[in-house]
Short mmCIF file of C-alpha atoms in Angstrom, two decimals:
data_model
loop_
_atom_site.label_atom_id
_atom_site.label_comp_id
_atom_site.label_asym_id
_atom_site.label_seq_id
_atom_site.Cartn_x
_atom_site.Cartn_y
_atom_site.Cartn_z
CA ASN A 49 78.48 85.24 92.37
CA PHE A 50 80.28 88.53 93.00
CA SER A 51 83.76 87.00 92.77
CA ALA A 52 83.27 86.18 89.08
CA ASP A 53 83.01 89.90 88.32
CA ALA A 54 85.52 91.13 90.90
CA GLY A 55 87.49 94.19 89.77
CA LYS A 56 85.31 95.05 86.80
CA GLY A 57 84.92 98.80 86.34
CA LEU A 58 88.17 99.45 88.21
CA GLU A 59 90.62 98.29 85.53
CA ASP A 60 92.03 101.76 84.76
CA ILE A 61 91.90 103.29 88.23
CA ARG A 62 94.81 105.66 88.82
CA SER A 63 96.78 106.08 92.01
CA ASP A 64 95.82 109.77 92.17
CA GLU A 65 92.17 108.68 92.49
CA ARG A 66 92.90 106.86 95.73
CA THR A 67 94.08 107.89 99.18
CA ILE A 68 97.54 106.44 99.63
CA PRO A 69 98.03 105.20 103.20
CA TYR A 70 101.45 106.29 104.46
CA LEU A 71 103.11 104.91 107.56
CA VAL A 72 104.91 107.82 109.25
CA ILE A 73 106.75 108.24 112.53
CA ILE A 74 105.36 110.66 115.07
CA GLN A 75 108.24 112.98 115.96
CA LYS A 76 108.71 115.57 118.69
CA GLY A 77 107.35 118.32 116.42
CA SER A 78 104.46 116.33 114.96
CA PRO A 79 100.94 117.80 115.29
CA GLN A 80 99.71 114.54 116.85
CA VAL A 81 101.66 115.38 120.04
CA ASP A 82 100.95 119.14 119.97
CA GLU A 83 97.92 120.02 122.09
CA LEU A 84 97.40 123.22 120.07
CA LYS A 85 96.94 121.36 116.77
CA ASP A 86 93.69 119.94 115.43
CA GLU A 87 95.46 116.64 114.76
CA PHE A 88 96.42 116.22 118.44
CA MET A 89 95.98 112.64 119.71
CA PRO A 90 96.12 112.19 123.51
CA GLU A 91 97.29 108.58 123.14
CA ALA A 92 100.10 109.43 120.71
CA LYS A 93 103.73 109.70 121.71
CA LYS A 94 107.02 110.28 119.95
CA GLY A 95 108.16 107.17 118.11
CA ASP A 96 104.67 105.83 117.42
CA ILE A 97 103.82 104.79 113.85
CA LEU A 98 100.79 106.51 112.30
CA ASN A 99 98.64 105.37 109.38
CA THR A 100 97.86 108.66 107.63
CA ALA A 101 94.80 107.27 105.82
CA THR A 102 93.02 105.99 108.93
CA GLY A 103 94.56 108.42 111.43
CA GLU A 104 95.27 105.49 113.74
CA ILE A 105 98.38 104.46 115.63
CA VAL A 106 99.68 101.13 114.29
CA LYS A 107 100.90 98.84 117.06
CA ASN A 108 103.66 96.31 116.31
CA PRO A 109 103.29 96.52 112.51
CA ILE A 110 104.45 93.69 110.27
CA ILE A 111 104.97 94.44 106.58
CA VAL A 112 105.67 92.57 103.37
CA PRO A 113 107.87 94.80 101.14
CA LEU A 114 106.63 94.88 97.56
CA HIS A 115 108.49 97.52 95.57
CA ARG A 116 110.97 100.33 96.07
CA ASP A 117 111.43 103.52 94.08
CA VAL A 118 114.79 105.23 94.62
CA CYS A 119 114.96 108.82 93.43
CA TYR A 120 115.74 112.38 94.44
CA ILE A 121 113.02 114.85 95.33
CA GLU A 122 113.19 118.61 94.84
CA ARG A 123 111.30 121.08 97.02
CA VAL A 124 109.89 123.74 94.70
CA PRO A 125 108.57 126.85 96.53
CA GLU A 126 105.21 128.20 95.44
CA GLU A 127 105.25 131.50 93.55
CA ASP A 128 102.72 133.12 95.90
CA GLY A 129 105.39 133.68 98.54
CA SER A 130 103.77 131.33 101.06
CA ASP A 131 105.60 128.59 102.92
CA SER A 132 103.93 125.96 100.70
CA TYR A 133 105.89 124.01 98.13
CA SER A 134 105.45 121.22 95.60
CA ILE A 135 107.63 118.15 95.27
CA THR A 136 109.22 117.14 91.98
CA ARG A 137 110.72 113.70 91.46
CA HIS A 138 114.08 113.30 89.69
CA ALA A 139 115.80 110.09 88.59
CA CYS A 140 119.09 109.44 90.37
CA GLU A 141 120.93 109.45 87.02
CA SER A 142 119.38 112.71 85.75
CA ASP A 143 121.62 115.60 84.73
CA PHE A 144 119.84 117.81 87.27
CA ILE A 145 120.86 115.55 90.17
CA ARG A 146 124.34 114.82 88.86
CA GLU A 147 125.00 118.56 88.67
CA ALA A 148 123.78 119.02 92.25
CA LEU A 149 125.96 116.16 93.53
CA ASP A 150 129.00 117.43 91.67
CA GLY A 151 128.51 120.91 93.10
CA GLU A 152 128.00 119.56 96.64
CA ARG A 153 126.47 122.79 97.97
CA ARG A 154 124.47 122.44 101.18
CA ASP A 155 122.53 124.76 103.44
CA ASP A 156 123.16 125.04 107.19
CA THR A 157 120.80 122.11 107.93
CA GLY A 158 122.53 119.73 105.53
CA TRP A 159 120.12 119.93 102.59
CA LEU A 160 121.76 119.44 99.20
CA LEU A 161 121.19 122.51 97.01
CA ALA A 162 120.51 122.25 93.28
CA SER A 163 121.83 124.75 90.73
CA ASN A 164 118.51 126.65 90.95
CA GLY A 165 118.88 126.98 94.74
CA ASN A 166 116.10 124.53 95.60
CA LYS A 167 116.60 121.81 98.20
CA VAL A 168 116.95 118.21 97.02
CA CYS A 169 117.49 114.92 98.82
CA LYS A 170 117.66 111.21 98.10
CA THR A 171 114.36 109.48 98.82
CA ILE A 172 113.14 105.89 98.84
CA TYR A 173 109.44 105.12 98.46
CA LEU A 174 108.76 101.63 99.79
CA ASP A 175 105.38 100.10 98.90
CA ALA A 176 104.33 97.26 101.19
CA LEU A 177 101.45 95.24 102.59
CA LEU A 178 100.59 95.89 106.23
CA LEU A 179 99.64 92.64 108.00
CA ASP A 180 97.44 92.18 111.05
CA SER A 181 99.68 89.36 112.28
CA ALA A 182 102.67 87.30 111.21
CA ASP A 183 100.36 84.55 109.92
CA ALA A 184 97.87 86.87 108.16
CA GLU A 185 96.57 85.87 104.74
CA SER A 186 95.64 89.38 103.67
CA GLY A 187 97.18 92.83 103.97
CA GLU A 188 96.55 96.54 103.46
CA PRO A 189 98.65 98.43 100.88
CA VAL A 190 100.79 101.13 102.53
CA ARG A 191 103.75 103.30 101.60
CA ILE A 192 106.79 104.23 103.66
CA VAL A 193 108.98 107.20 102.75
CA LEU A 194 112.64 107.13 103.71
CA ARG A 195 114.75 110.26 103.36
CA ARG A 196 117.57 112.01 105.17
CA SER A 197 117.83 110.56 108.70
CA LYS A 198 115.50 107.69 107.82
CA LEU A 199 117.83 106.44 105.09
CA ALA A 200 120.37 105.25 107.67
CA PRO A 201 118.69 101.85 108.37
CA TRP A 202 118.04 101.10 104.68
CA LYS A 203 121.17 99.02 104.08
CA GLY A 204 120.31 96.86 107.06
CA PHE A 205 116.97 96.18 105.38
CA ILE A 206 118.05 95.60 101.80
CA ASP A 207 121.42 93.81 102.25
CA PRO A 208 120.06 90.51 103.68
CA ILE A 209 117.33 90.39 101.03
CA ASN A 210 119.85 91.11 98.27
CA ARG A 211 122.10 88.26 99.45
CA TYR A 212 119.23 85.85 98.76
CA ARG A 213 118.00 87.49 95.56
CA ASN A 214 118.67 84.29 93.58
CA GLU A 215 116.44 82.28 95.94
CA PHE A 216 113.58 84.56 97.01
CA PRO A 217 111.82 87.67 95.65
CA MET A 218 111.62 90.72 97.91
CA PHE A 219 107.86 90.20 98.41
CA ALA A 220 108.46 86.75 99.97
CA HIS A 221 109.77 88.40 103.16
CA ARG A 222 108.05 89.70 106.28
CA ARG A 223 109.57 92.41 108.46
CA LYS A 224 108.67 93.81 111.85
CA LEU A 225 108.60 97.60 111.70
CA THR A 226 109.88 99.42 114.78
CA THR A 227 111.43 102.82 115.48
CA LEU A 228 114.63 103.99 117.10
CA ASN A 229 115.71 107.44 118.28
CA LYS A 230 119.18 108.30 116.96
CA SER A 231 121.48 111.30 116.74
CA PHE A 232 122.18 112.73 113.30
CA GLN A 233 123.97 115.76 111.88
CA ASN A 234 120.99 118.04 112.43
CA GLY A 235 119.81 116.66 115.77
CA LYS A 236 117.99 113.65 117.17
CA HIS A 237 115.31 112.04 115.03
CA THR A 238 113.38 108.79 115.17
CA SER A 239 113.94 106.40 112.27
CA PHE A 240 112.33 103.20 111.07
CA ILE A 241 114.04 99.91 111.87
CA PHE A 242 113.21 96.81 109.80
CA GLU A 243 113.61 93.71 111.96
CA PHE A 244 113.49 89.97 111.21
CA ASP A 245 112.98 88.45 114.67
CA PHE A 246 110.76 85.57 113.54
CA VAL A 247 112.30 82.78 115.59
CA GLU A 248 111.49 79.33 114.20
CA LYS A 249 113.07 75.89 114.37
CA ASP A 250 113.68 73.35 111.65
CA PRO A 251 112.66 69.67 112.06
CA SER A 252 115.91 68.89 113.86
CA GLY A 253 115.15 71.53 116.50
CA ALA A 254 117.85 73.96 115.36
CA GLN A 255 116.91 77.63 115.09
CA ARG A 256 116.48 78.71 111.49
CA GLY A 257 118.28 81.72 110.03
CA HIS A 258 116.74 85.16 110.15
CA VAL A 259 116.09 85.39 106.42
CA THR A 260 114.58 81.91 106.15
CA SER A 261 112.36 82.35 109.20
CA SER A 262 111.05 85.67 107.85
CA LEU A 263 109.59 84.12 104.70
CA ILE A 264 105.82 84.13 104.10
CA LYS A 265 104.31 80.78 105.09
CA SER A 266 100.88 81.01 103.46
CA GLN A 267 100.51 80.39 99.72
CA LYS A 268 97.48 82.69 99.70
CA MET A 269 99.52 85.50 101.27
CA TYR A 270 102.39 84.89 98.87
CA ASP A 271 100.05 85.03 95.86
CA LEU A 272 98.60 88.33 97.12
CA ALA A 273 102.07 89.81 97.64
CA ARG A 274 103.21 88.69 94.18
CA ASP A 275 100.09 90.08 92.48
CA SER A 276 100.36 93.36 94.41
CA ALA A 277 104.01 93.78 93.44
CA GLU A 278 103.19 93.09 89.78
CA PHE A 279 100.34 95.61 89.90
CA ILE A 280 102.70 98.33 91.12
CA VAL A 281 105.30 97.56 88.45
CA ASN A 282 102.63 97.59 85.72
CA ALA A 283 101.15 100.84 87.03
CA ILE A 284 104.56 102.52 86.89
CA ALA A 285 105.17 101.24 83.37
CA ALA A 286 101.76 102.55 82.27
CA GLY A 287 102.44 105.95 83.82
CA LYS A 288 99.58 105.61 86.30
CA ALA A 289 101.66 105.56 89.47
CA LYS A 290 102.03 108.72 91.51
CA PHE A 291 104.94 109.10 93.90
CA SER A 292 105.85 112.61 94.86
CA ASP A 293 103.98 115.48 93.22
CA GLU A 294 101.80 116.20 96.23
CA ARG A 295 101.71 119.76 97.53
CA LYS A 296 102.57 120.56 101.12
CA SER A 297 103.22 123.41 103.48
CA ASN A 298 105.64 123.57 106.36
CA ASP A 299 102.70 123.45 108.81
CA GLU A 300 101.44 120.16 107.36
CA ILE A 301 104.60 118.14 107.78
CA SER A 302 104.30 115.48 110.47
CA GLU A 303 107.86 114.26 110.11
CA VAL A 304 111.02 116.12 111.10
CA PRO A 305 113.05 117.43 109.36
CA PHE A 306 111.07 117.29 106.12
#
């Protein structure tokens, strides 16, 4: 009976041992739509959502939000003079970020500049379960990064959930993930949109509210979402969670403008 021993040997696995699947938006400058890049995908188009772990386009994704980490990230250039850089995470209340916000210095593309001259910006890491369908009883862990232009839809996502915080946890909700092309200070970019749009009717035949109709229906799915959310919280508390210390170069970025 394998299930009796499920998980044994993996108790202390760290997030930096695993490939974290990110859901990212294919933009105009993404390598997936550039015929000269190795990552070129003939079927890809601007506005599509890509799973970075599988390299596949995700059609009509539905997610269950599990946990959010709100912070500021700092782009730290490498000392070798290349265009590569590392990313350092800073708490929103840190002295480093408060000093940057008080100084309010920005470059010509709108990046906030820290006292050391490095670029910083507010970032939200949203961990979620990716579902195959609205009635799925299992899901794949994924992460969505929201920063700069992609922060604009965040309030539309979090406000309805926050209004019902005394009735439902965040991981009780399902959301349809779509994209929308919008104009921002530094040009047009495609952002994530988190939609309800689960139309259901109560026993009287009246249409139920968006928040109520978006709730998970399966107890098995709810238990998985709750356990997944608790795992993330415990991993962060134990110092085993990894958010933003990956190294990148300007050529590797598949999202504009960062």
